[in-house]
Short mmCIF file of C-alpha atoms in Angstrom, two decimals:
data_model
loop_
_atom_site.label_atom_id
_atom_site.label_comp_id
_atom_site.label_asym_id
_atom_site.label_seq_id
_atom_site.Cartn_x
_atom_site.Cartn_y
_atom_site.Cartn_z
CA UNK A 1 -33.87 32.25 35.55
CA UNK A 2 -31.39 35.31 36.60
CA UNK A 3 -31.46 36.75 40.10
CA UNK A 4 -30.19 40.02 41.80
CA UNK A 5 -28.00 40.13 44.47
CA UNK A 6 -29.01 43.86 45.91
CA UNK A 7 -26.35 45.13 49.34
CA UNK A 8 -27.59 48.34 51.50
CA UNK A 9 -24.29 49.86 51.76
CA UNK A 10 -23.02 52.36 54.86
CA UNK A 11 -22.35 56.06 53.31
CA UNK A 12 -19.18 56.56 50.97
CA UNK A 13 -19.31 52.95 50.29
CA UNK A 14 -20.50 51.23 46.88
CA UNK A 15 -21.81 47.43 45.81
CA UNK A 16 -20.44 47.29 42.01
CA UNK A 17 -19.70 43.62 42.08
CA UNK A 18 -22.58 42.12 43.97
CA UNK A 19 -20.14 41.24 46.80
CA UNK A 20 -18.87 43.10 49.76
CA UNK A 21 -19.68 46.78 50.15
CA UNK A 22 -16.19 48.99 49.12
CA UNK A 23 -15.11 52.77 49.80
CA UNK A 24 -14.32 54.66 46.81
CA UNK A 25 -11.83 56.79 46.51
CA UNK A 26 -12.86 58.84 43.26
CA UNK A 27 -10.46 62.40 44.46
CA UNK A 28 -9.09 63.14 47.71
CA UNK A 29 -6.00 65.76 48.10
CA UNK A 30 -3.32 64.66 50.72
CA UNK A 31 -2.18 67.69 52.70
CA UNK A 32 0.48 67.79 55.47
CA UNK A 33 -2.85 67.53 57.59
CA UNK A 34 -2.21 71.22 59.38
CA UNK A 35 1.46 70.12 60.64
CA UNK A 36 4.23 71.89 60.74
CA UNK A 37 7.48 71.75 61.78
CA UNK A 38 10.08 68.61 61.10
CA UNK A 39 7.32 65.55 61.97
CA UNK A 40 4.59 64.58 60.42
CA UNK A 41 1.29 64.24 60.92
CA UNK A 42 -0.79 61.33 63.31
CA UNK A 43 -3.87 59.95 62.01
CA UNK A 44 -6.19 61.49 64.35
CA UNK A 45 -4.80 65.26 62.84
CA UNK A 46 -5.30 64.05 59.58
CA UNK A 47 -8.59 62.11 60.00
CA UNK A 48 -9.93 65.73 61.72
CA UNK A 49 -8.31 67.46 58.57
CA UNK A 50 -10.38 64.92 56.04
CA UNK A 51 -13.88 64.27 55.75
CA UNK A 52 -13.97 61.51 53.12
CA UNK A 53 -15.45 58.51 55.15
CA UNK A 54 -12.64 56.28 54.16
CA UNK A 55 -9.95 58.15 56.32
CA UNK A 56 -11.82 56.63 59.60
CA UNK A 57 -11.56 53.05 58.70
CA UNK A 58 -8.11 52.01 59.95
CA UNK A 59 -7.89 49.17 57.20
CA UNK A 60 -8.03 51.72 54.54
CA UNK A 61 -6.23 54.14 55.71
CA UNK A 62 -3.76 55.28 58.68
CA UNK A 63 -0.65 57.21 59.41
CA UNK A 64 2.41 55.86 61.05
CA UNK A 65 5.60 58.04 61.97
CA UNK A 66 4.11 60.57 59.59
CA UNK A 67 3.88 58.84 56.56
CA UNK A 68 0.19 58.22 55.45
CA UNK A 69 -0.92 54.92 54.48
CA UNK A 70 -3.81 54.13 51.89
CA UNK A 71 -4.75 50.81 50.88
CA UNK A 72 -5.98 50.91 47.24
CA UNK A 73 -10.03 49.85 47.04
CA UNK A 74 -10.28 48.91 43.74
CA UNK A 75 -8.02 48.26 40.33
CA UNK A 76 -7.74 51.04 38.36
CA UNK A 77 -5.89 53.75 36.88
CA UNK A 78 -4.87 56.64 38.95
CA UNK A 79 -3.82 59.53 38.68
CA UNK A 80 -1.39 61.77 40.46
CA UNK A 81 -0.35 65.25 41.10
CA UNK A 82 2.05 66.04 43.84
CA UNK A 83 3.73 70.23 44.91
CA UNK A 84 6.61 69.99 47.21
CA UNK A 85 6.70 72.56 49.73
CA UNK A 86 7.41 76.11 49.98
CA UNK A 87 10.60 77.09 51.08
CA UNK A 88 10.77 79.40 54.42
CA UNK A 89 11.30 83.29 54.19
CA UNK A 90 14.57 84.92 55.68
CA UNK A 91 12.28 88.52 55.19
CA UNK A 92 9.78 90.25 53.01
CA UNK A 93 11.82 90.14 50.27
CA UNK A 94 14.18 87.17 50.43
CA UNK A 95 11.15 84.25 49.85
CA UNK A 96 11.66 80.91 49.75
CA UNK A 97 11.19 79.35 46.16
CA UNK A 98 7.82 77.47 45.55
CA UNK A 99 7.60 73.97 45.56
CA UNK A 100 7.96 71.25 42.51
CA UNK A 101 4.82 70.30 40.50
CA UNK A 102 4.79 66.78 39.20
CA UNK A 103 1.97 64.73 37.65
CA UNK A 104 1.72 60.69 36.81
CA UNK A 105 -0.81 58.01 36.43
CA UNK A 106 -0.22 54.40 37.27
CA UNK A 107 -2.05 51.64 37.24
CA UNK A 108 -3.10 50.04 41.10
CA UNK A 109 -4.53 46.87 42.24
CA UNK A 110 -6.92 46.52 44.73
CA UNK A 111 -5.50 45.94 48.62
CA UNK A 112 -2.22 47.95 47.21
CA UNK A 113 -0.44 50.10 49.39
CA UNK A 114 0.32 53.81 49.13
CA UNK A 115 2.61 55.50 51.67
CA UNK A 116 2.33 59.04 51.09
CA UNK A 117 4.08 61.85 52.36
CA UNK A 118 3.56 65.48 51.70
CA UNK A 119 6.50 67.89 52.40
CA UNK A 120 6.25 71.18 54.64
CA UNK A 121 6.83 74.32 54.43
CA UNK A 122 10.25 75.04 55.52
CA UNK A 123 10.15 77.77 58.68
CA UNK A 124 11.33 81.21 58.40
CA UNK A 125 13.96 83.04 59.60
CA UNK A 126 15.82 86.44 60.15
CA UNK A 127 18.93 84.53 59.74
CA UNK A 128 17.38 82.38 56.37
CA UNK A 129 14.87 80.27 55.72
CA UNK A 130 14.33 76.86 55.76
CA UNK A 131 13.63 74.48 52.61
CA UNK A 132 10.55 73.46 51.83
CA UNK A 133 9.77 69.16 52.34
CA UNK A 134 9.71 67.16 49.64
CA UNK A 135 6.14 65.07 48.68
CA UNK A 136 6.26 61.54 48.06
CA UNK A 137 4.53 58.60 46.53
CA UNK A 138 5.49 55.15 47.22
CA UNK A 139 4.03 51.90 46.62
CA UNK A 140 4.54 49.44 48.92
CA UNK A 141 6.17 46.74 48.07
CA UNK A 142 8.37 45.76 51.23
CA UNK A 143 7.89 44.34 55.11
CA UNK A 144 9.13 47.61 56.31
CA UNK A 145 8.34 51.32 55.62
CA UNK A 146 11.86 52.55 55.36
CA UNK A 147 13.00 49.95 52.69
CA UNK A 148 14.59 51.62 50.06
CA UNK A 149 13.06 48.97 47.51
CA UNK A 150 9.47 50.38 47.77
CA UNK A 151 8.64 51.37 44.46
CA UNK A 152 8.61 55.27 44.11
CA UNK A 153 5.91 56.50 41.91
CA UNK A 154 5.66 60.48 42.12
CA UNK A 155 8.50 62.69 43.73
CA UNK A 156 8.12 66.52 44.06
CA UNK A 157 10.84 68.48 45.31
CA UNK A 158 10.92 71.14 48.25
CA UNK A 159 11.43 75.24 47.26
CA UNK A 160 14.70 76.52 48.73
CA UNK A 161 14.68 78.58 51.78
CA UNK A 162 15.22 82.37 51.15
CA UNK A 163 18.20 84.03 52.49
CA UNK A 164 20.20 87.23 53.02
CA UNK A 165 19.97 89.60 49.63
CA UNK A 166 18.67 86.46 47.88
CA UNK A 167 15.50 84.10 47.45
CA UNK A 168 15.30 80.93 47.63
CA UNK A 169 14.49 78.88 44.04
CA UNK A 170 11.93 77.00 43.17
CA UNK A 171 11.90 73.23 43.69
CA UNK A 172 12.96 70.91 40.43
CA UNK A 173 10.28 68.32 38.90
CA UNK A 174 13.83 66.86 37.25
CA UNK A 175 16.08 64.49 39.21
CA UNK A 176 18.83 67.09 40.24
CA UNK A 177 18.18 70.38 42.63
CA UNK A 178 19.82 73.84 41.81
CA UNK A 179 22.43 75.13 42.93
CA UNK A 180 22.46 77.87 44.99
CA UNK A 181 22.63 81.41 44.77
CA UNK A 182 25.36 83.75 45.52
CA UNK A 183 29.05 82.97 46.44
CA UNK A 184 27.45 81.29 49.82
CA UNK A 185 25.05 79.07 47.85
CA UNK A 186 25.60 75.35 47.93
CA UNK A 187 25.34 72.57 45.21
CA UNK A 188 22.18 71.34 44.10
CA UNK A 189 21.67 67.19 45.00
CA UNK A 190 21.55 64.81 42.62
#
């Protein structure tokens, strides 16, 4: 004969295997968790800024130096949209230029890690504004955070910061930034 194997899971968790009780992560938006500034976020901002359950369990997800951490649940497919920041204003009518909108999927295994980190809005200024962070995807694939040989997965640039008699322009979902504007605008990156 068959049996069931039947598991009372804890709130935001699910039983789909008959095994251990998981979270699931089915949408969750990433902000800069109320931050501003140059640094990041700490987990406790971003686990008041949250309410999914998963954000309090520290083996699913934490924040270190600013960067967000989120180990994956479950294989799947997932699917990604990322906006860079805003750049700052220099006044009312020099704006910074809106942040980059990129989208992706890509396929995860479960237990992998995601560092994510979502840009900010660049501060304003009589003298100019600030640009606008960049937001980032990463898998981790590394020992260390800051290895350049973590696998990127979704990269949305910053806006530019607005500045005298000119606004700032909008962030580029392409691999080079604009130029800037006027005969004191500098090169865009590449």
């Amino acid at each position: 004969g068959g049996a069931t194997h039947c598991v009372a899971c804890a709130s935001g968790k699910v039983n789909s295997n008959g095994g251990a009780c998981d979270y699931v992560i089915e949408l969750h938006m990433f902000t800069n968790c109320g931050k501003t500034g140059k640094d990041g976020p700490t987990t406790a901002q971003c686990r008041t800024e949250y309410t999914a359950p998963w954000t309090d369990a520290d083996d699913v997800f934490t924040v270190t130096s600013g960067i967000q951490i989120l180990t994956i649940p479950e294989s799947a497919t997932y699917y990604m949209y990322a906006y860079g920041a805003k750049g700052g204003d220099e006044s009312a009518n020099d704006i910074g230029g809106k942040g980059a909108f990129v989208t992706g999927s890509v396929n995860l295994n479960g237990d992998d890690k995601l560092m994510i980190l979502v840009g900010q809005k660049g501060d304003s200024d009589d003298k100019g504004g600030g640009g606008g962070g960049g937001t980032f995807v990463y898998k981790f694939t590394e020992t260390d955070y800051s290895d350049i040989a973590n696998t990127l997965l979704v990269a949305a640039g910053g806006g530019g910061g607005g500045g005298k008699n000119s606004g700032g322009l909008h962030g580029q979902a392409s691999q080079s930034g604009s130029d800037g504007v006027n005969a004191d605008g500098g090169l865009g990156g590449t």
